[in-house]
Tab-separated table of C-alpha atoms and ligand atoms in Angstrom:
chain	number	residue	atom	x	y	z
A	1	MET	CA	130.899	93.424	46.083
A	2	SER	CA	134.384	92.342	46.850
A	3	LEU	CA	137.680	93.894	47.785
A	4	ASP	CA	137.879	95.022	44.154
A	5	TYR	CA	135.422	97.824	44.718
A	6	VAL	CA	137.507	99.327	47.495
A	7	LYS	CA	140.621	100.087	45.515
A	8	PHE	CA	141.642	102.907	43.195
A	9	SER	CA	141.232	102.640	39.468
A	10	ASN	CA	144.635	103.107	37.834
A	11	GLY	CA	145.645	106.743	37.638
A	12	PHE	CA	142.718	108.048	39.711
A	13	GLU	CA	144.227	107.922	43.186
A	14	LYS	CA	145.394	111.532	43.272
A	15	PHE	CA	142.035	112.865	42.113
A	16	MET	CA	139.974	111.156	44.796
A	17	PRO	CA	138.786	113.130	47.858
A	18	LYS	CA	140.652	112.618	51.122
A	19	GLU	CA	137.757	110.681	52.682
A	20	TYR	CA	137.846	108.203	49.812
A	21	ARG	CA	141.608	107.772	50.007
A	22	ASP	CA	141.413	107.244	53.765
A	23	MET	CA	138.689	104.651	53.199
A	24	VAL	CA	140.751	102.659	50.722
A	25	GLU	CA	143.972	102.863	52.720
A	26	HIS	CA	142.754	102.820	56.315
A	27	GLY	CA	139.213	101.485	56.137
A	28	PRO	CA	138.003	98.174	57.578
A	29	PHE	CA	137.848	96.278	54.294
A	30	GLY	CA	139.560	92.920	54.333
A	31	LYS	CA	140.619	93.415	57.966
A	32	LYS	CA	138.997	92.635	61.259
A	33	VAL	CA	138.234	95.854	63.102
A	34	THR	CA	136.603	96.046	66.511
A	35	VAL	CA	134.794	98.600	68.624
A	36	SER	CA	137.876	98.956	70.825
A	37	GLN	CA	139.839	100.287	67.820
A	38	MET	CA	137.310	103.052	67.151
A	39	GLY	CA	138.948	106.435	66.661
A	40	SER	CA	141.975	104.873	64.986
A	41	PHE	CA	140.679	103.682	61.612
A	42	LYS	CA	138.519	105.180	58.878
A	43	GLU	CA	134.932	104.041	59.268
A	44	VAL	CA	132.624	103.120	56.393
A	45	LEU	CA	130.006	105.604	57.587
A	46	GLU	CA	130.387	109.175	56.336
A	47	GLU	CA	128.768	112.472	57.324
A	48	HIS	CA	124.965	112.450	57.073
A	49	PRO	CA	121.971	114.623	57.980
A	50	MET	CA	120.562	112.730	61.001
A	51	CYS	CA	119.942	114.909	64.085
A	52	ALA	CA	122.707	115.783	66.549
A	53	GLY	CA	122.935	113.276	69.377
A	54	CYS	CA	120.559	110.733	67.833
A	55	ALA	CA	120.981	107.300	69.419
A	56	MET	CA	119.936	105.680	66.149
A	57	THR	CA	122.969	107.260	64.513
A	58	LEU	CA	125.248	105.775	67.151
A	59	PHE	CA	123.662	102.359	66.713
A	60	ILE	CA	124.108	102.472	62.915
A	61	ARG	CA	127.720	103.538	63.391
A	62	LEU	CA	128.377	100.590	65.710
A	63	ALA	CA	126.488	98.133	63.484
A	64	MET	CA	128.631	99.007	60.504
A	65	ILE	CA	131.790	98.402	62.495
A	66	ALA	CA	130.418	95.026	63.581
A	67	PHE	CA	129.632	93.673	60.106
A	68	PRO	CA	131.907	90.637	59.796
A	69	ASN	CA	132.723	91.312	56.090
A	70	PRO	CA	131.771	94.882	55.142
A	71	GLU	CA	133.139	94.356	51.622
A	72	ASP	CA	130.640	91.531	51.104
A	73	THR	CA	127.615	93.175	52.671
A	74	ILE	CA	124.572	94.945	51.218
A	75	THR	CA	122.224	96.940	53.439
A	76	VAL	CA	118.527	97.324	52.679
A	77	GLY	CA	116.417	100.121	54.123
A	78	THR	CA	113.213	102.007	53.759
A	79	ALA	CA	111.624	105.383	54.504
A	80	GLY	CA	112.488	106.672	57.983
A	81	CYS	CA	115.365	108.437	59.661
A	82	GLY	CA	117.891	105.596	59.571
A	83	ARG	CA	118.263	105.548	55.798
A	84	LEU	CA	119.641	109.096	55.924
A	85	ALA	CA	122.810	107.630	57.470
A	86	ILE	CA	122.770	104.049	56.176
A	87	SER	CA	122.848	105.413	52.628
A	88	GLN	CA	125.964	107.480	53.412
A	89	ALA	CA	128.329	104.561	53.876
A	90	ALA	CA	130.835	102.733	51.690
A	91	ILE	CA	128.505	99.731	51.663
A	92	PRO	CA	125.960	99.252	48.866
A	93	PHE	CA	122.495	100.272	50.041
A	94	VAL	CA	119.165	99.318	48.511
A	95	TYR	CA	116.208	101.603	49.160
A	96	GLY	CA	112.751	100.540	48.110
A	97	ASN	CA	109.205	101.685	48.804
A	98	TYR	CA	108.162	102.154	52.395
A	99	GLY	CA	107.733	98.757	54.001
A	100	ASP	CA	108.991	96.475	51.233
A	101	GLN	CA	112.478	96.029	52.695
A	102	ASN	CA	112.109	92.388	53.740
A	103	GLY	CA	110.616	91.451	50.358
A	104	VAL	CA	113.504	93.181	48.577
A	105	ALA	CA	116.024	91.542	50.904
A	106	SER	CA	114.502	88.100	50.280
A	107	GLY	CA	115.000	88.407	46.536
A	108	LEU	CA	118.423	89.942	46.954
A	109	SER	CA	119.747	87.287	49.290
A	110	ARG	CA	118.436	84.490	47.070
A	111	GLY	CA	119.909	86.125	43.986
A	112	LEU	CA	123.299	86.530	45.658
A	113	ARG	CA	123.310	82.850	46.605
A	114	LEU	CA	122.561	81.858	43.002
A	115	ARG	CA	125.274	84.137	41.695
A	116	PHE	CA	128.007	83.528	44.277
A	117	GLY	CA	127.245	80.047	45.587
A	118	ASP	CA	128.830	79.324	48.913
A	119	LYS	CA	130.823	82.553	49.109
A	120	PRO	CA	129.084	84.506	51.869
A	121	LYS	CA	127.372	87.737	50.830
A	122	ASP	CA	125.533	89.257	53.766
A	123	VAL	CA	122.231	91.097	53.490
A	124	VAL	CA	121.251	93.298	56.437
A	125	VAL	CA	117.927	95.123	56.670
A	126	MET	CA	117.805	98.179	58.931
A	127	ALA	CA	114.430	99.905	59.219
A	128	GLY	CA	112.439	101.865	61.754
A	129	ASP	CA	109.779	100.467	64.057
A	130	GLY	CA	107.060	101.891	61.782
A	131	GLY	CA	108.735	100.363	58.738
A	132	THR	CA	109.172	96.990	60.430
A	133	ALA	CA	106.170	96.477	62.709
A	134	ASP	CA	103.497	98.510	60.863
A	135	ILE	CA	103.937	99.213	57.177
A	136	GLY	CA	106.363	96.350	56.466
A	137	PHE	CA	104.827	93.924	58.955
A	138	GLN	CA	103.427	91.457	56.458
A	139	GLN	CA	106.646	91.205	54.465
A	140	VAL	CA	108.743	90.972	57.621
A	141	LEU	CA	106.692	88.130	59.090
A	142	HIS	CA	106.512	86.219	55.829
A	143	SER	CA	110.260	86.473	55.275
A	144	TRP	CA	110.720	84.935	58.727
A	145	PHE	CA	108.199	82.155	58.130
A	146	ARG	CA	110.051	81.372	54.897
A	147	LYS	CA	113.324	81.306	56.885
A	148	GLU	CA	114.966	83.768	54.496
A	149	ARG	CA	118.634	83.943	55.325
A	150	PHE	CA	119.311	87.580	56.128
A	151	THR	CA	119.302	89.824	59.210
A	152	THR	CA	116.461	92.197	60.110
A	153	ILE	CA	117.313	95.034	62.479
A	154	MET	CA	114.544	97.191	63.908
A	155	LEU	CA	115.716	100.696	64.796
A	156	ASP	CA	113.096	101.090	67.517
A	157	ASN	CA	112.672	104.736	68.472
A	158	GLU	CA	109.053	103.981	69.436
A	159	VAL	CA	107.676	106.648	67.073
A	160	TYR	CA	107.510	107.732	63.432
A	161	GLY	CA	110.424	110.114	63.862
A	162	ASN	CA	110.965	111.130	60.263
A	163	THR	CA	107.431	112.450	59.826
A	164	GLY	CA	107.066	114.360	63.064
A	165	GLY	CA	105.748	112.049	65.750
A	166	GLN	CA	102.919	109.656	64.895
A	167	GLU	CA	102.474	106.590	67.131
A	168	SER	CA	103.667	103.230	65.825
A	169	GLY	CA	102.817	99.707	66.919
A	170	MET	CA	106.029	99.853	68.970
A	171	THR	CA	105.077	103.011	70.878
A	172	ASN	CA	104.289	102.317	74.525
A	173	ARG	CA	100.720	102.449	75.751
A	174	GLY	CA	99.849	105.906	77.059
A	175	ALA	CA	102.678	107.725	75.273
A	176	VAL	CA	101.593	111.196	74.164
A	177	LEU	CA	103.170	112.331	70.922
A	178	LYS	CA	102.737	115.407	68.742
A	179	MET	CA	100.482	113.515	66.385
A	180	ALA	CA	99.009	111.174	68.992
A	181	PRO	CA	97.841	113.879	71.414
A	182	LEU	CA	95.384	111.655	73.308
A	183	GLY	CA	98.043	109.090	74.112
A	184	LYS	CA	98.420	105.646	72.583
A	185	LYS	CA	95.589	103.318	73.534
A	186	PHE	CA	97.226	99.955	72.799
A	187	GLU	CA	100.197	97.994	74.107
A	188	LYS	CA	103.611	97.937	72.448
A	189	MET	CA	103.725	95.044	69.987
A	190	ASP	CA	105.690	91.997	71.052
A	191	MET	CA	107.794	91.563	67.938
A	192	LEU	CA	110.318	89.428	69.810
A	193	GLN	CA	107.772	86.748	70.538
A	194	MET	CA	106.507	86.945	66.964
A	195	ALA	CA	110.039	86.473	65.654
A	196	LYS	CA	110.397	83.326	67.751
A	197	VAL	CA	107.001	81.960	66.703
A	198	ALA	CA	107.879	82.642	63.065
A	199	GLY	CA	111.037	80.553	63.489
A	200	CYS	CA	113.904	83.068	63.606
A	201	ALA	CA	117.165	81.353	64.532
A	202	TYR	CA	118.420	84.343	66.526
A	203	VAL	CA	116.476	87.066	68.327
A	204	ALA	CA	118.083	89.745	70.479
A	205	THR	CA	117.286	93.071	72.108
A	206	VAL	CA	120.007	95.627	72.595
A	207	VAL	CA	120.545	99.263	73.558
A	208	PRO	CA	123.470	101.274	72.136
A	209	ASN	CA	124.860	102.289	75.519
A	210	ASN	CA	126.876	99.076	75.436
A	211	PRO	CA	128.923	99.241	72.215
A	212	ARG	CA	130.639	95.890	72.702
A	213	ARG	CA	127.341	94.157	73.148
A	214	VAL	CA	125.958	95.774	69.990
A	215	GLU	CA	129.048	94.510	68.189
A	216	SER	CA	128.663	90.972	69.481
A	217	VAL	CA	124.933	90.759	68.747
A	218	ILE	CA	125.304	92.033	65.171
A	219	LYS	CA	128.179	89.666	64.414
A	220	LYS	CA	126.239	86.640	65.627
A	221	ALA	CA	123.058	87.644	63.784
A	222	VAL	CA	124.880	88.162	60.473
A	223	LEU	CA	126.874	84.926	60.747
A	224	ILE	CA	123.819	82.832	61.634
A	225	ALA	CA	121.851	84.315	58.722
A	226	ARG	CA	124.501	83.062	56.295
A	227	GLU	CA	123.369	79.483	56.695
A	228	VAL	CA	120.879	78.785	59.434
A	229	GLY	CA	117.931	81.147	58.883
A	230	SER	CA	116.375	84.517	59.633
A	231	THR	CA	117.803	86.612	62.452
A	232	TYR	CA	116.197	89.572	64.218
A	233	ILE	CA	117.663	92.339	66.356
A	234	GLN	CA	115.468	94.911	68.051
A	235	ALA	CA	117.476	97.935	69.124
A	236	TYR	CA	116.207	100.734	71.338
A	237	THR	CA	117.413	103.841	69.506
A	238	SER	CA	115.622	106.785	71.109
A	239	CYS	CA	114.391	109.782	69.121
A	240	ASN	CA	115.639	112.759	71.114
A	241	ILE	CA	113.466	115.116	69.048
A	242	GLU	CA	110.057	113.443	69.426
A	243	TYR	CA	110.660	112.413	73.050
A	244	ALA	CA	112.367	115.691	73.997
A	245	ILE	CA	115.485	114.070	75.428
A	246	PRO	CA	118.270	116.654	75.841
A	247	THR	CA	121.107	115.437	73.604
A	248	ASP	CA	123.592	115.229	76.464
A	249	LYS	CA	121.159	112.934	78.316
A	250	VAL	CA	120.590	110.453	75.489
A	251	MET	CA	122.894	107.829	76.996
A	252	GLU	CA	121.410	108.377	80.448
A	253	ASP	CA	117.970	107.735	78.937
A	254	ALA	CA	119.286	104.618	77.185
A	255	LYS	CA	120.578	103.308	80.500
A	256	THR	CA	117.310	104.018	82.315
A	257	VAL	CA	115.184	102.466	79.577
A	258	GLU	CA	117.495	99.450	79.427
A	259	ASN	CA	117.086	98.880	83.151
A	260	ASP	CA	113.333	99.500	83.142
A	261	ARG	CA	112.017	97.721	80.085
A	262	TYR	CA	114.652	97.041	77.431
A	263	GLN	CA	116.968	94.569	79.114
A	264	PHE	CA	119.402	92.626	76.980
A	265	THR	CA	117.822	89.369	75.829
A	266	GLU	CA	119.192	86.825	73.420
A	267	TYR	CA	117.594	83.713	71.974
A	268	VAL	CA	119.798	81.386	69.910
A	269	SER	CA	118.279	78.262	68.383
A	270	GLU	CA	120.045	74.963	69.064
A	271	GLU	CA	121.020	74.678	65.405
A	272	ALA	CA	122.446	78.205	65.463
A	273	LYS	CA	124.431	77.482	68.635
A	274	GLN	CA	125.995	74.409	67.089
A	275	TYR	CA	126.775	76.311	63.888
A	276	LEU	CA	128.429	79.228	65.733
A	277	ALA	CA	130.460	76.841	67.872
A	278	GLU	CA	131.623	74.579	65.065
A	279	ARG	CA	132.076	77.105	62.285
A	280	TYR	CA	133.167	80.219	64.082
A	281	GLY	CA	134.634	78.885	67.351
A	282	TYR	CA	132.101	80.467	69.728
A	283	LYS	CA	133.195	78.719	72.922
A	284	GLU	CA	130.073	79.629	74.898
A	285	PHE	CA	127.994	77.532	72.531
A	286	LEU	CA	130.190	74.420	72.581
A	287	PRO	CA	128.299	71.434	73.969
A	288	LYS	CA	128.862	71.198	77.721
A	289	PRO	CA	130.788	68.104	78.796
A	290	ALA	CA	128.499	65.667	80.621
A	291	ALA	CA	128.636	66.391	84.347
A	292	ALA	CA	130.772	63.883	86.245
A	293	ILE	CA	128.686	61.572	88.355
A	294	PRO	CA	129.912	61.882	91.915
A	295	ASN	CA	131.300	58.644	93.317
A	296	LYS	CA	129.231	57.199	96.053
A	297	ALA	CA	131.491	56.357	98.923
B	1	MET	CA	127.983	130.680	66.384
B	2	TYR	CA	127.756	127.120	67.679
B	3	LEU	CA	129.267	124.816	70.258
B	4	VAL	CA	131.671	121.977	69.576
B	5	ALA	CA	133.422	119.544	71.891
B	6	ASP	CA	136.973	120.226	73.023
B	7	ILE	CA	139.103	117.628	74.813
B	8	SER	CA	141.862	118.638	77.218
B	9	VAL	CA	144.893	116.548	76.293
B	10	GLU	CA	146.348	116.886	79.802
B	11	ILE	CA	143.231	115.533	81.479
B	12	CYS	CA	142.391	112.887	78.871
B	13	ALA	CA	145.908	111.430	78.537
B	14	SER	CA	146.050	110.676	82.239
B	15	LYS	CA	143.253	108.150	81.664
B	16	SER	CA	142.976	107.658	77.903
B	17	CYS	CA	140.058	105.234	78.153
B	18	LYS	CA	138.772	105.839	74.579
B	19	LEU	CA	135.170	105.571	75.755
B	20	CYS	CA	134.104	108.801	74.048
B	21	THR	CA	135.355	107.470	70.693
B	22	GLN	CA	132.825	104.630	71.051
B	23	TYR	CA	129.873	106.803	72.100
B	24	CYS	CA	129.995	109.816	69.802
B	25	PRO	CA	127.101	109.268	67.393
B	26	GLU	CA	129.107	110.661	64.473
B	27	ALA	CA	131.673	108.537	62.636
B	28	ASN	CA	135.369	109.536	62.742
B	29	THR	CA	134.634	112.623	64.810
B	30	ILE	CA	136.397	111.746	68.057
B	31	LEU	CA	139.725	110.243	67.109
B	32	TYR	CA	142.650	108.906	69.062
B	33	SER	CA	146.278	109.997	68.858
B	34	GLU	CA	149.160	108.258	70.648
B	35	GLU	CA	151.453	111.116	69.776
B	36	MET	CA	149.297	113.847	71.284
B	37	GLY	CA	149.718	112.505	74.809
B	38	LYS	CA	153.239	111.159	74.482
B	39	GLU	CA	154.739	114.371	73.164
B	40	ARG	CA	153.569	115.993	76.391
B	41	GLY	CA	155.192	113.319	78.519
B	42	PHE	CA	152.193	111.075	79.165
B	43	LYS	CA	152.387	107.301	78.892
B	44	TYR	CA	149.274	107.100	76.725
B	45	GLY	CA	147.721	109.150	73.967
B	46	SER	CA	144.683	111.395	73.932
B	47	ALA	CA	141.303	111.565	72.235
B	48	TYR	CA	140.597	114.683	70.148
B	49	VAL	CA	137.727	116.069	68.087
B	50	ALA	CA	137.586	116.692	64.328
B	51	VAL	CA	135.478	119.797	64.874
B	52	ASP	CA	134.224	120.031	61.296
B	53	ARG	CA	132.260	116.825	61.937
B	54	CYS	CA	131.076	117.580	65.476
B	55	LYS	CA	127.323	118.281	65.735
B	56	GLY	CA	127.591	119.688	69.257
B	57	CYS	CA	125.361	117.155	71.021
B	58	ALA	CA	127.575	116.946	74.144
B	59	GLN	CA	127.027	113.223	74.525
B	60	CYS	CA	130.784	112.821	74.831
B	61	VAL	CA	130.765	115.257	77.764
B	62	TRP	CA	128.245	113.061	79.576
B	63	VAL	CA	130.273	109.937	78.804
B	64	CYS	CA	133.561	111.413	80.001
B	65	ASP	CA	131.999	112.949	83.145
B	66	ASN	CA	129.785	110.029	84.161
B	67	MET	CA	131.267	106.863	82.701
B	68	ALA	CA	134.979	107.684	82.519
B	69	LYS	CA	134.659	110.020	85.519
B	70	ASN	CA	137.396	112.186	84.065
B	71	ASN	CA	135.768	115.534	83.087
B	72	ALA	CA	138.128	116.059	80.154
B	73	ILE	CA	135.598	117.406	77.621
B	74	LYS	CA	134.013	120.851	77.481
B	75	MET	CA	131.686	122.456	74.927
B	76	ILE	CA	133.233	125.605	73.431
B	77	MET	CA	132.060	128.103	70.812
B	78	ILE	CA	133.847	127.147	67.599
B	79	ASP	CA	135.422	130.607	67.193
B	80	GLN	CA	136.796	130.454	70.755
B	81	LEU	CA	138.770	127.234	70.281
B	82	PRO	CA	142.464	127.879	70.844
B	83	LYS	CA	143.471	125.106	68.409
B	84	ALA	CA	141.573	122.235	66.869
B	85	ALA	CA	141.707	119.370	64.400
B	86	LEU	CA	139.907	119.356	61.060
B	87	THR	CA	139.368	116.237	58.925
B	88	ASP	CA	141.660	117.538	56.167
B	89	ASN	CA	144.629	117.663	58.558
B	90	ILE	CA	144.233	114.189	60.039
B	91	THR	CA	146.412	111.267	58.999
B	92	TYR	CA	145.514	107.674	59.792
B	93	GLY	CA	148.275	105.304	60.850
B	94	GLU	CA	148.418	101.657	61.858
B	95	LYS	CA	146.997	101.919	65.367
B	96	SER	CA	146.445	105.617	65.867
B	97	THR	CA	146.033	108.905	64.033
B	98	THR	CA	147.975	112.151	63.954
B	99	ALA	CA	146.567	115.637	63.496
B	100	VAL	CA	148.013	119.040	62.669
B	101	LEU	CA	145.993	121.464	64.801
B	102	MET	CA	144.623	124.664	63.279
B	103	SER	CA	144.205	128.064	64.845
B	104	PRO	CA	141.836	129.794	64.449
B	105	VAL	CA	139.363	127.231	63.105
B	106	VAL	CA	136.895	129.765	61.694
B	107	GLY	CA	136.966	133.471	60.919
C	301	LIG	C1	104.124	104.481	51.302
C	301	LIG	C2	104.595	105.617	52.149
C	301	LIG	N1	103.803	106.140	53.090
C	301	LIG	C3	104.244	107.142	53.884
C	301	LIG	C4	105.514	107.629	53.752
C	301	LIG	C5	105.976	108.762	54.633
C	301	LIG	N2	106.924	108.344	55.652
C	301	LIG	C6	108.239	108.539	55.499
C	301	LIG	S1	109.127	108.077	56.848
C	301	LIG	C7	107.714	107.636	57.668
C	301	LIG	C8	107.740	107.172	59.086
C	301	LIG	C9	108.946	106.472	59.492
C	301	LIG	O1	108.790	105.944	60.780
C	301	LIG	P1	109.671	104.724	61.253
C	301	LIG	O2	109.617	103.627	60.247
C	301	LIG	O3	109.295	104.371	62.645
C	301	LIG	O4	111.149	105.292	61.204
C	301	LIG	P2	111.813	106.512	61.996
C	301	LIG	O5	111.711	107.698	61.090
C	301	LIG	O6	111.095	106.707	63.282
C	301	LIG	O7	113.199	106.067	62.190
C	301	LIG	C10	106.583	107.846	56.875
C	301	LIG	C11	105.205	107.611	57.316
C	301	LIG	C12	106.336	107.059	52.740
C	301	LIG	N3	107.597	107.464	52.564
C	301	LIG	N4	105.849	106.081	51.958
C	302	LIG	S1	114.005	112.791	64.231
C	302	LIG	FE1	114.555	111.507	65.982
C	302	LIG	S2	115.139	109.473	65.151
C	302	LIG	FE2	115.112	110.977	63.459
C	302	LIG	S3	117.265	111.642	63.299
C	302	LIG	FE3	116.181	113.127	64.617
C	302	LIG	S4	116.504	112.352	66.712
C	302	LIG	FE4	117.000	110.677	65.314
C	303	LIG	S1	136.129	109.585	77.747
C	303	LIG	FE1	137.355	111.255	78.575
C	303	LIG	S2	139.168	110.249	79.444
C	303	LIG	FE2	138.178	108.750	78.108
C	303	LIG	S3	139.234	109.030	76.128
C	303	LIG	FE3	137.418	110.364	76.098
C	303	LIG	S4	138.160	112.365	76.802
C	303	LIG	FE4	139.696	110.842	77.347
C	304	LIG	S1	129.539	116.868	70.911
C	304	LIG	FE1	128.486	115.068	70.019
C	304	LIG	S2	129.112	115.076	67.875
C	304	LIG	FE2	130.541	116.425	68.952
C	304	LIG	S3	132.249	115.075	69.508
C	304	LIG	FE3	130.857	115.107	71.280
C	304	LIG	S4	129.551	113.320	70.974
C	304	LIG	FE4	130.538	113.745	69.002
């Protein structure tokens, strides 16, 4: 985990595949790349087997561009569609049993701190809504209550996509799915509120039809997790297979859902605001100068 | 046979907004080339598709038609493409890429 792992071993350069050479020479390592430069540099994400037009794929692509230091990042995932892409990137990926991702990430982030001290090594969990809110729920909540310093991202497609359409805690009430033919009987879980109650320092909702916003949210969440505490991002990443969204309408759906029920929200704790302002120059979080008291004539 | 996205350099380079590069779900599939537009007399470059990576979802068509309002992208059967870029023939530069276009792509 350093720039050393993104260079050629002596004498091997000419034997490496083109994608690898492009990655070393024109990848994002050790540079600052942004969403607006997309299409002009080699991305860390490679080809993978996720479905054509999947919004989750786009979100993962954007997230990986937004990581502040990709060469010092480890991703953690679990069973579900997302890992099919997350594992195909030039970023180390840890894959455990279904639902144990936040337990694994807790140990990993503590271990990295012991080994590397103050040098930031970022741990980012990306898991489905089933993995996060159902099967991994206990470990997710406990990692937040313990204020473990890593980022949890829920890839919320509101269904178990990888196994053919069972309802999850994040499915909306009434939704009829292939393996929930009577429609879901309960409300969508409010994981955002739970994240706040459990003490997360940063909580945001985002939809991938605004790439710059995805970039900004991920950057803040990863930076805050370095020192302040747990951070949580909940991203609407529709499953075009289980919800029968034509692939050329996936962004239209994202826009509609964003307007209807997945508006952008962002909670930043006071400590996190101060940290972002002082350490990383986030002007919007600088303390506001005291308002001038108007002179009484 | 299957469909892939094809970007008209003439139409794209007149706007060159790069939106489709940010919305294609697949990494390094829609790329940007300064040269491609400039060598045809446009001020800006053009987006183009590495068709070996394209999964044919047509999301880029929606983005160009509805967000960029430029209608520069069409879905075409891969064996009907006049000329197209493949990953092996793409070179990354400082701020842009260049591509040697192949014809035919398959067959
Ligand atoms: C312990 C265990 N139980 C069940 C499974 C089967 N399984 C694989 S993926 C998955 C559902 C994933 O749903 P979600 O977490 O919402 O992710 P998505 O595929 O929708 O992105 C299940 C049940 C498993 N891998 N391990
Ligand atoms: S099944 Fe759904 S979530 Fe999974 S890759 Fe396909 S479209 Fe995406
Ligand atoms: S969205 Fe359309 S106009 Fe904009 S870069 Fe892509 S092809 Fe060109
Ligand atoms: S059709 Fe889909 S995969 Fe192909 S270039 Fe367009 S957005 Fe990308």
